[in-house]
Short mmCIF file of C-alpha atoms in Angstrom, two decimals:
data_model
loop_
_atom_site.label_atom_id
_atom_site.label_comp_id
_atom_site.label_asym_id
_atom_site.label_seq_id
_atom_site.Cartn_x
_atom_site.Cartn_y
_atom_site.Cartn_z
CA UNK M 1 0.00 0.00 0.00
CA UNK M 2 1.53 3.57 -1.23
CA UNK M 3 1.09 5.88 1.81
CA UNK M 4 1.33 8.95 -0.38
CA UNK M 5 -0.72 8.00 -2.90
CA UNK M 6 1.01 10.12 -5.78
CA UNK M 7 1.96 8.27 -9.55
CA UNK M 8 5.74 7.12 -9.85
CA UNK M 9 7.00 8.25 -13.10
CA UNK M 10 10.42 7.55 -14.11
CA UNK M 11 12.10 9.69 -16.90
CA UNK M 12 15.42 9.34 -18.91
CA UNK M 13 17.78 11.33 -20.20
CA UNK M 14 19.99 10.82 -23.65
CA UNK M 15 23.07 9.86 -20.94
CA UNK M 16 21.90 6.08 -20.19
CA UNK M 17 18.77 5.22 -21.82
CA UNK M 18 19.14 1.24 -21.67
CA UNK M 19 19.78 1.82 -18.31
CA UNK M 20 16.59 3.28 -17.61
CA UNK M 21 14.45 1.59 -19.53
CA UNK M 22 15.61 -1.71 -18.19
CA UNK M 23 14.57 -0.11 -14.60
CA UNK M 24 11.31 1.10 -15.84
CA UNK M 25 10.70 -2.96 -16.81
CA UNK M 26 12.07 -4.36 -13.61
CA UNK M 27 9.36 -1.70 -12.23
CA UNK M 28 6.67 -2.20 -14.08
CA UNK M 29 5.92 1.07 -15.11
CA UNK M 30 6.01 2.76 -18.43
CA UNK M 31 8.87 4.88 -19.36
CA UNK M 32 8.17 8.78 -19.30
CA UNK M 33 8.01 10.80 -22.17
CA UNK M 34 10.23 13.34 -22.55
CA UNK M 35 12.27 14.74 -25.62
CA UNK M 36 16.03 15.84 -24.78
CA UNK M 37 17.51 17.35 -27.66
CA UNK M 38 19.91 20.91 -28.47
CA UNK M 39 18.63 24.06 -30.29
CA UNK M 40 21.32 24.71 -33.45
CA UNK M 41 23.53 26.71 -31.03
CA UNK M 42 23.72 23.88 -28.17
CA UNK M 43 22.07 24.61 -25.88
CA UNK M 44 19.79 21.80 -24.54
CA UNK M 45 15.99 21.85 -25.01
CA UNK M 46 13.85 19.51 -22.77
CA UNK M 47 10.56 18.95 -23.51
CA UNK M 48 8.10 17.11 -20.93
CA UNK M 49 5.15 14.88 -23.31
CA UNK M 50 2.90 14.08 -20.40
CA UNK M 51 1.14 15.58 -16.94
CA UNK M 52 3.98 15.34 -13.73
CA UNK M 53 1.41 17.30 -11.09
CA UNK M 54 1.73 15.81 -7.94
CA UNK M 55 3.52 12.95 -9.42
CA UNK M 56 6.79 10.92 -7.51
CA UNK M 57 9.14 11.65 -10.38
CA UNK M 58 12.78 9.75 -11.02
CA UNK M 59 15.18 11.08 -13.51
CA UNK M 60 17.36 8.82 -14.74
CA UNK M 61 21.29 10.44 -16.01
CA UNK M 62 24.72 9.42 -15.59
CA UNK M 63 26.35 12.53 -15.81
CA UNK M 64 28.87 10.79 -18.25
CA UNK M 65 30.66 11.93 -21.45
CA UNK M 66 29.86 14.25 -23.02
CA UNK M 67 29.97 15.42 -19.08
CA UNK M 68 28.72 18.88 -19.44
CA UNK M 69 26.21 18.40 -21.57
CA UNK M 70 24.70 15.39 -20.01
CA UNK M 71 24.98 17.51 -16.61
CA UNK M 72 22.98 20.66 -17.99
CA UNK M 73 20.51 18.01 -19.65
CA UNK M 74 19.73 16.95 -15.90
CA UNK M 75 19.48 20.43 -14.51
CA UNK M 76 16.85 21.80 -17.46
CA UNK M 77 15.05 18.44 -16.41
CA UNK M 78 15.13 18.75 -13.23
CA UNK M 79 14.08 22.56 -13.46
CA UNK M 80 11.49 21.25 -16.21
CA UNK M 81 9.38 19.19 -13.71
CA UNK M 82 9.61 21.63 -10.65
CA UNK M 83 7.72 24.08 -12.83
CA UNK M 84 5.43 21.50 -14.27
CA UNK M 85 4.28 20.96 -10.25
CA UNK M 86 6.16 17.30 -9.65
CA UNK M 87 5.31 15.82 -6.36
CA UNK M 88 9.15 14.90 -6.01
CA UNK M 89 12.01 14.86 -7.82
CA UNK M 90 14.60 12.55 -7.47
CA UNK M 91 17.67 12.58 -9.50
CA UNK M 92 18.75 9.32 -10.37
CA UNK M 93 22.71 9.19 -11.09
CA UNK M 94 24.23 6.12 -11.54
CA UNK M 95 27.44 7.98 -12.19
CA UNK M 96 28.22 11.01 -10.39
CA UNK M 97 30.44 13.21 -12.71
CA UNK M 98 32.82 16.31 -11.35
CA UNK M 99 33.05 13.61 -8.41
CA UNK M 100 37.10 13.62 -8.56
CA UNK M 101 37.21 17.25 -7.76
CA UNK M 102 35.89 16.97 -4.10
CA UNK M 103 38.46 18.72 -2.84
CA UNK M 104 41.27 21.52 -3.05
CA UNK M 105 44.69 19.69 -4.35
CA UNK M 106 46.42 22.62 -4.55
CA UNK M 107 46.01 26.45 -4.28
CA UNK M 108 43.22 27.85 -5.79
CA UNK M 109 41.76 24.64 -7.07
CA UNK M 110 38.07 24.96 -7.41
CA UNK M 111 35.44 22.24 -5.62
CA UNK M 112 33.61 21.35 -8.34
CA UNK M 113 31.75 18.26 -7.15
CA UNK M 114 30.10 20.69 -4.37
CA UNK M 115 29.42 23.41 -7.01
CA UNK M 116 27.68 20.15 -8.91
CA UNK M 117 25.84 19.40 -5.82
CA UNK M 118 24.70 22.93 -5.28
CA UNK M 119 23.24 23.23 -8.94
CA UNK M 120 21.47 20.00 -8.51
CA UNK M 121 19.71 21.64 -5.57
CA UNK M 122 19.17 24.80 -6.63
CA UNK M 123 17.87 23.48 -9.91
CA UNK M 124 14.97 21.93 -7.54
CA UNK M 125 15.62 18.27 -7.61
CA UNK M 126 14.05 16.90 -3.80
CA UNK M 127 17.09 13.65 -3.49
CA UNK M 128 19.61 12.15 -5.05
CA UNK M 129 20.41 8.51 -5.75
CA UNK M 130 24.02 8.01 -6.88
CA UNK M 131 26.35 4.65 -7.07
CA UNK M 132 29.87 4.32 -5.66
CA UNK M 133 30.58 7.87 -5.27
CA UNK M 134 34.43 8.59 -5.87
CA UNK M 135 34.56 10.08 -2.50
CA UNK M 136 31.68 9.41 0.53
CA UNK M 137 32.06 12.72 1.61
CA UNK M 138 30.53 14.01 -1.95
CA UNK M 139 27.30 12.74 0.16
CA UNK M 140 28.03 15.92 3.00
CA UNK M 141 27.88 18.22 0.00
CA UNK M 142 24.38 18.04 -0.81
CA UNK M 143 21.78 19.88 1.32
CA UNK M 144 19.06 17.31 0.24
CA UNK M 145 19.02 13.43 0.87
CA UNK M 146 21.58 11.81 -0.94
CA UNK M 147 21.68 8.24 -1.06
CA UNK M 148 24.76 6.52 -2.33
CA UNK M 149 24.74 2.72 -3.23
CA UNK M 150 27.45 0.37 -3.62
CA UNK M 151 28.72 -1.74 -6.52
CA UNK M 152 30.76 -3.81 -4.37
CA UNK M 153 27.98 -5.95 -3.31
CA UNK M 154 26.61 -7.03 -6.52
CA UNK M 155 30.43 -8.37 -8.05
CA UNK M 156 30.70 -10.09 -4.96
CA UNK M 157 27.47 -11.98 -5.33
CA UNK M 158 28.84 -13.08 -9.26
CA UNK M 159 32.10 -13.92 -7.91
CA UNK M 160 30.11 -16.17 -5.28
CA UNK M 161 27.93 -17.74 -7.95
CA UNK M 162 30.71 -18.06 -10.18
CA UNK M 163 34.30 -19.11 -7.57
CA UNK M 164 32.48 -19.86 -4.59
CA UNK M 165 33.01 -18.16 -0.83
CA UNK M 166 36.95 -18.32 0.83
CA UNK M 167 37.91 -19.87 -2.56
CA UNK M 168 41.94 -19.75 -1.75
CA UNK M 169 43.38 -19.45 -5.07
CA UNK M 170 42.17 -15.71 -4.95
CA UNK M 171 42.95 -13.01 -3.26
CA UNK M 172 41.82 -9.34 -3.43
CA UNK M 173 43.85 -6.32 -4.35
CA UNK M 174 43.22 -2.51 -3.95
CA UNK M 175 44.86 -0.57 -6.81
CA UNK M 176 45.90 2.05 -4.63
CA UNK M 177 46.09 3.11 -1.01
CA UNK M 178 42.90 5.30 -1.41
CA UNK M 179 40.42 2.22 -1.92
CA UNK M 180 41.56 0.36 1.10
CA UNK M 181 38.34 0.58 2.63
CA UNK M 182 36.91 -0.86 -0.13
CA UNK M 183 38.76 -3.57 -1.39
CA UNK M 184 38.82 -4.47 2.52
CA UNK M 185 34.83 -4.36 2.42
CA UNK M 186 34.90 -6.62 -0.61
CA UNK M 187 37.30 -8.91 0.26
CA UNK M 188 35.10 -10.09 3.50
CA UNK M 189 31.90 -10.56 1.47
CA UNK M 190 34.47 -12.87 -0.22
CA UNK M 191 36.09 -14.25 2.55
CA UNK M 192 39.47 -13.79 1.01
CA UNK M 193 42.62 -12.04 2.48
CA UNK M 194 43.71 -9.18 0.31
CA UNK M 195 47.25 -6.74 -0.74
CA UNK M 196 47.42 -3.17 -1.77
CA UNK M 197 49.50 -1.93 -4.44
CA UNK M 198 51.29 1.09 -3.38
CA UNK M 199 51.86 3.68 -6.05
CA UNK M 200 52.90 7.45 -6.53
CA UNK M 201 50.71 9.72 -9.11
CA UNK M 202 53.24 12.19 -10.53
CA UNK M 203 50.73 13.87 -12.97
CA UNK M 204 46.88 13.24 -14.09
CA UNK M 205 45.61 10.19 -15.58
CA UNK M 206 49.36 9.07 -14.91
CA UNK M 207 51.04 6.80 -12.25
CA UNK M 208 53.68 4.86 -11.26
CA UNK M 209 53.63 1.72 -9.48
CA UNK M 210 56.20 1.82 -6.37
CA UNK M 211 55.33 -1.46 -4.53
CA UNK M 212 52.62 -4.46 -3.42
CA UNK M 213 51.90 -4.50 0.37
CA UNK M 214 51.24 -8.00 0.76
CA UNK M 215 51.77 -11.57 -0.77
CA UNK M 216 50.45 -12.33 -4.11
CA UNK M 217 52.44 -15.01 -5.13
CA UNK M 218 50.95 -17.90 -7.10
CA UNK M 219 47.43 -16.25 -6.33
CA UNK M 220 44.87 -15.28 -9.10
CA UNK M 221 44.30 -11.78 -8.18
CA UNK M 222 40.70 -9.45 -8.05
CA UNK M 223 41.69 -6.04 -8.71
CA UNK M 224 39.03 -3.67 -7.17
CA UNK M 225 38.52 0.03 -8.41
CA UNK M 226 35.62 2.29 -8.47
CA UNK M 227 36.54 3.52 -11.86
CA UNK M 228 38.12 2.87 -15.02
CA UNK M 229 39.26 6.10 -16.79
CA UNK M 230 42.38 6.07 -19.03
CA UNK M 231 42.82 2.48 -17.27
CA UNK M 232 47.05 3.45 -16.43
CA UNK M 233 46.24 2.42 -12.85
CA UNK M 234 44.79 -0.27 -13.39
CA UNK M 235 46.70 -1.70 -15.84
CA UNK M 236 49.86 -0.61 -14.42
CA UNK M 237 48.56 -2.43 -11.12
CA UNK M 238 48.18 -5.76 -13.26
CA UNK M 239 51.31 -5.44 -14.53
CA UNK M 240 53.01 -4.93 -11.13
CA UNK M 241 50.96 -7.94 -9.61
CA UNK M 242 52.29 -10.08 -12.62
CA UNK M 243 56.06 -9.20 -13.03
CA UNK M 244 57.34 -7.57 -9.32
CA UNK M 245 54.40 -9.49 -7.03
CA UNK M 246 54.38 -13.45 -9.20
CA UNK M 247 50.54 -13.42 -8.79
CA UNK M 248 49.00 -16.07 -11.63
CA UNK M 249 46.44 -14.34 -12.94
CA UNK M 250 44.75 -11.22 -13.01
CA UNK M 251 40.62 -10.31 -13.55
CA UNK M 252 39.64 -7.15 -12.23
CA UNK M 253 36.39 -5.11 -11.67
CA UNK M 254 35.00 -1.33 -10.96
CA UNK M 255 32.02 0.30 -11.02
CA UNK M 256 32.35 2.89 -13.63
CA UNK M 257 34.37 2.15 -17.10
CA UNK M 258 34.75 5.91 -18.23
CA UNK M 259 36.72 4.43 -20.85
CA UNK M 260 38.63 7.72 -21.96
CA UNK M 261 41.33 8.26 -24.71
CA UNK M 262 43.87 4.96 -24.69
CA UNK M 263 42.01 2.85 -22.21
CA UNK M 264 40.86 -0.25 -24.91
CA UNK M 265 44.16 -0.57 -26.31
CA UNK M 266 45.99 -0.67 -22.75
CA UNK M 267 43.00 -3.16 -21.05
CA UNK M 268 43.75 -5.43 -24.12
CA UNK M 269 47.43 -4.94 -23.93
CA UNK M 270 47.52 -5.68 -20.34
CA UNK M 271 47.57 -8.51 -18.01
CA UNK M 272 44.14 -8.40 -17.16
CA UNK M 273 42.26 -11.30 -18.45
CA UNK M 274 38.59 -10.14 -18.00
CA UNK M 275 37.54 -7.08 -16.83
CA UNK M 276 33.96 -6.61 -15.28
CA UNK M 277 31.88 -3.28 -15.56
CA UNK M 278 28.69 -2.07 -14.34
CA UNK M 279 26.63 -0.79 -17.04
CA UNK M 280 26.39 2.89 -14.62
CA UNK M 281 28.11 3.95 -18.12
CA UNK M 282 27.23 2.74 -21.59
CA UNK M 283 30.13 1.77 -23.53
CA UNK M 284 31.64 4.17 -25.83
CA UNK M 285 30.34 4.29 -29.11
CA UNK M 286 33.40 5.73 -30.83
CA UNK M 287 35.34 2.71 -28.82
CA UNK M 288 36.36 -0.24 -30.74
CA UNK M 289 34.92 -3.71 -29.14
CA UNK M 290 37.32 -5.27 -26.17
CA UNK M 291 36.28 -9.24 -25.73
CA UNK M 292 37.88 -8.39 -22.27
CA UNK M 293 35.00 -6.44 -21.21
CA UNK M 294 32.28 -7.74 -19.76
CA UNK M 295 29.16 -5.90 -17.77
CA UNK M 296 26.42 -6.63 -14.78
CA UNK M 297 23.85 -4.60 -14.84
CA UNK M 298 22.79 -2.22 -11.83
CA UNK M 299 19.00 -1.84 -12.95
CA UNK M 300 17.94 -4.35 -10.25
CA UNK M 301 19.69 -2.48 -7.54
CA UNK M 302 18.47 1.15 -8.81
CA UNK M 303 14.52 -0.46 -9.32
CA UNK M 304 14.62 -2.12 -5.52
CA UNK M 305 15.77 1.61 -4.31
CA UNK M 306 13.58 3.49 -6.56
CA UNK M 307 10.51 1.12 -5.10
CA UNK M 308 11.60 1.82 -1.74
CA UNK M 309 12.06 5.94 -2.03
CA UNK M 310 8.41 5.81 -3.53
CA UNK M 311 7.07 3.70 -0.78
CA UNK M 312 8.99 5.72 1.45
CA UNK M 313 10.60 2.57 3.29
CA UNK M 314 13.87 2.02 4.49
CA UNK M 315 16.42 1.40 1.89
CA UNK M 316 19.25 0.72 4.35
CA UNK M 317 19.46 -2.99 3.73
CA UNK M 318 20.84 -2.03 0.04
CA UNK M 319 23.86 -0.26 1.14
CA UNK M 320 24.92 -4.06 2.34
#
């Protein structure tokens, strides 16, 4: 029973639209209408196709490449249904772009994932539902409910399925110090001890591997990242695992494959024998194919919380 009693209506942008309509299925609901497209100049023109008054309204956009323009799509959306007198708006945002600038690096950096935040807000959007967010404390910049899900959970239920619980032969790897936490998370869920390759970033999108904390020796080895840009760190991870560490294999998973400039030619180039994506991005369409690549989909995940925001229930139990 629907306390509330308003009409869920779930809406995509052009960012992810596979994405959402598989959600709208697992749902049962009918896709929204709406028509994103540009005016000659650029700029983007929304139009909403059917009545949102009162209604309990999810917008579905990664805020992927192209990043701006899949950003300002969301915002005229978002603005969009706030004047056509939504219920609620939730922005739905598998991928969280800007989310690597969260803080100042050095002098007079700007904060952009906290101006994102604020535009979201201001724009008029009620919450936010985001997936592995590059830093939690993204969350803290929002003045509205932000809810931020985790991919972890679902790889670890394939790896289950697929190499059973404490299988020995594997271990677990964090690509860097900064996703400790998280390769430590995952590597419980699959009962499995787990290393950290150390490494020093000299410049962007650019790093150098300095050394493995931990035994990996004559282990097949789950690299764990939260994103696949250029894919240097990962690869260069693999490659360190391989040649300094003696591990025996290497498969390796993250939540978001960005996928930007040489990343297909290093992923098949490198070590890695499989890697496994959620489909928070669509694969690039100027991208040649990589038989490397493989993708889960997150649509079950986003439809369970989507159920629960509209039934206003808990929606704890998913962040496990």
């Amino acid at each position: 029973m629907i306390s509330h009693g308003k009409e869920i209506k779930v809406f995509s942008g052009n960012s992810n639209p596979q994405l959402a309509a598989s959600i709208c299925k697992l749902l049962g609901v009918e896709q929204g209408r709406i028509k994103a497209t540009q005016f000659a100049d650029g700029e983007c023109s929304i139009s909403v196709e059917e009545p949102v008054r009162g209604a309990d309204v999810f917008l579905v956009q990664s805020t992927c490449k192209p990043v701006n323009d899949s950003l300002m799509e969301l915002l005229v959306m978002i603005d969009a249904m706030r004047r056509a007198s939504a219920g609620r708006i939730t922005a739905v945002m598998p991928y969280f772009g800007y989310a690597r600038q969260d803080r100042k690096a050095k002098a007079r950096d700007p904060i952009s994932a906290k101006l994102v935040a604020n535009l979201i807000t201001t724009a008029g959007a009620d919450r936010v539902l985001t997936m592995d967010l590059h830093a939690a404390q993204i969350q803290g910049f929002f003045d509205i409910p932000e809810d931020n899900l985790m991919g972890a959970p679902i790889f670890a239920k394939h790896y289950i399925e697929n190499l059973g619980f404490g299988n020995d032969e594997y271990m677990v790897v964090s690509p860097d110090v900064g996703s400790v936490a998280r390769a430590r998370s995952f590597a419980l869920k699959l009962g499995l001890n787990m290393a950290i390759v150390d490494k020093r970033r000299e410049k962007a999108n650019q790093s150098e591997v300095m050394n493995i904390i931990g035994s990996v020796k004559g282990k097949k080895v789950i690299l764990l990242d939260d994103m696949v840009d250029t894919a240097g760190s990962l690869c260069g991870a693999a490659k360190a695992l391989m040649e300094l560490g003696e591990a025996k294999s290497v498969i390796a998973c993250a939540t978001h494959g960005v996928l930007s400039g040489p990343a297909i030619d290093r992923i098949n180039d490198s070590y890695i024998e499989e890697l496994l994506l959620l489909d928070t991005i669509p694969y690039p369409v100027d991208k040649p194919a990589c038989d490397k690549i493989k993708y889960l989909s997150v649509a079950p995940i986003f439809s369970d919380a989507i159920k629960r925001i509209y039934e206003e229930v808990s929606i704890s139990s998913l962040f496990d």
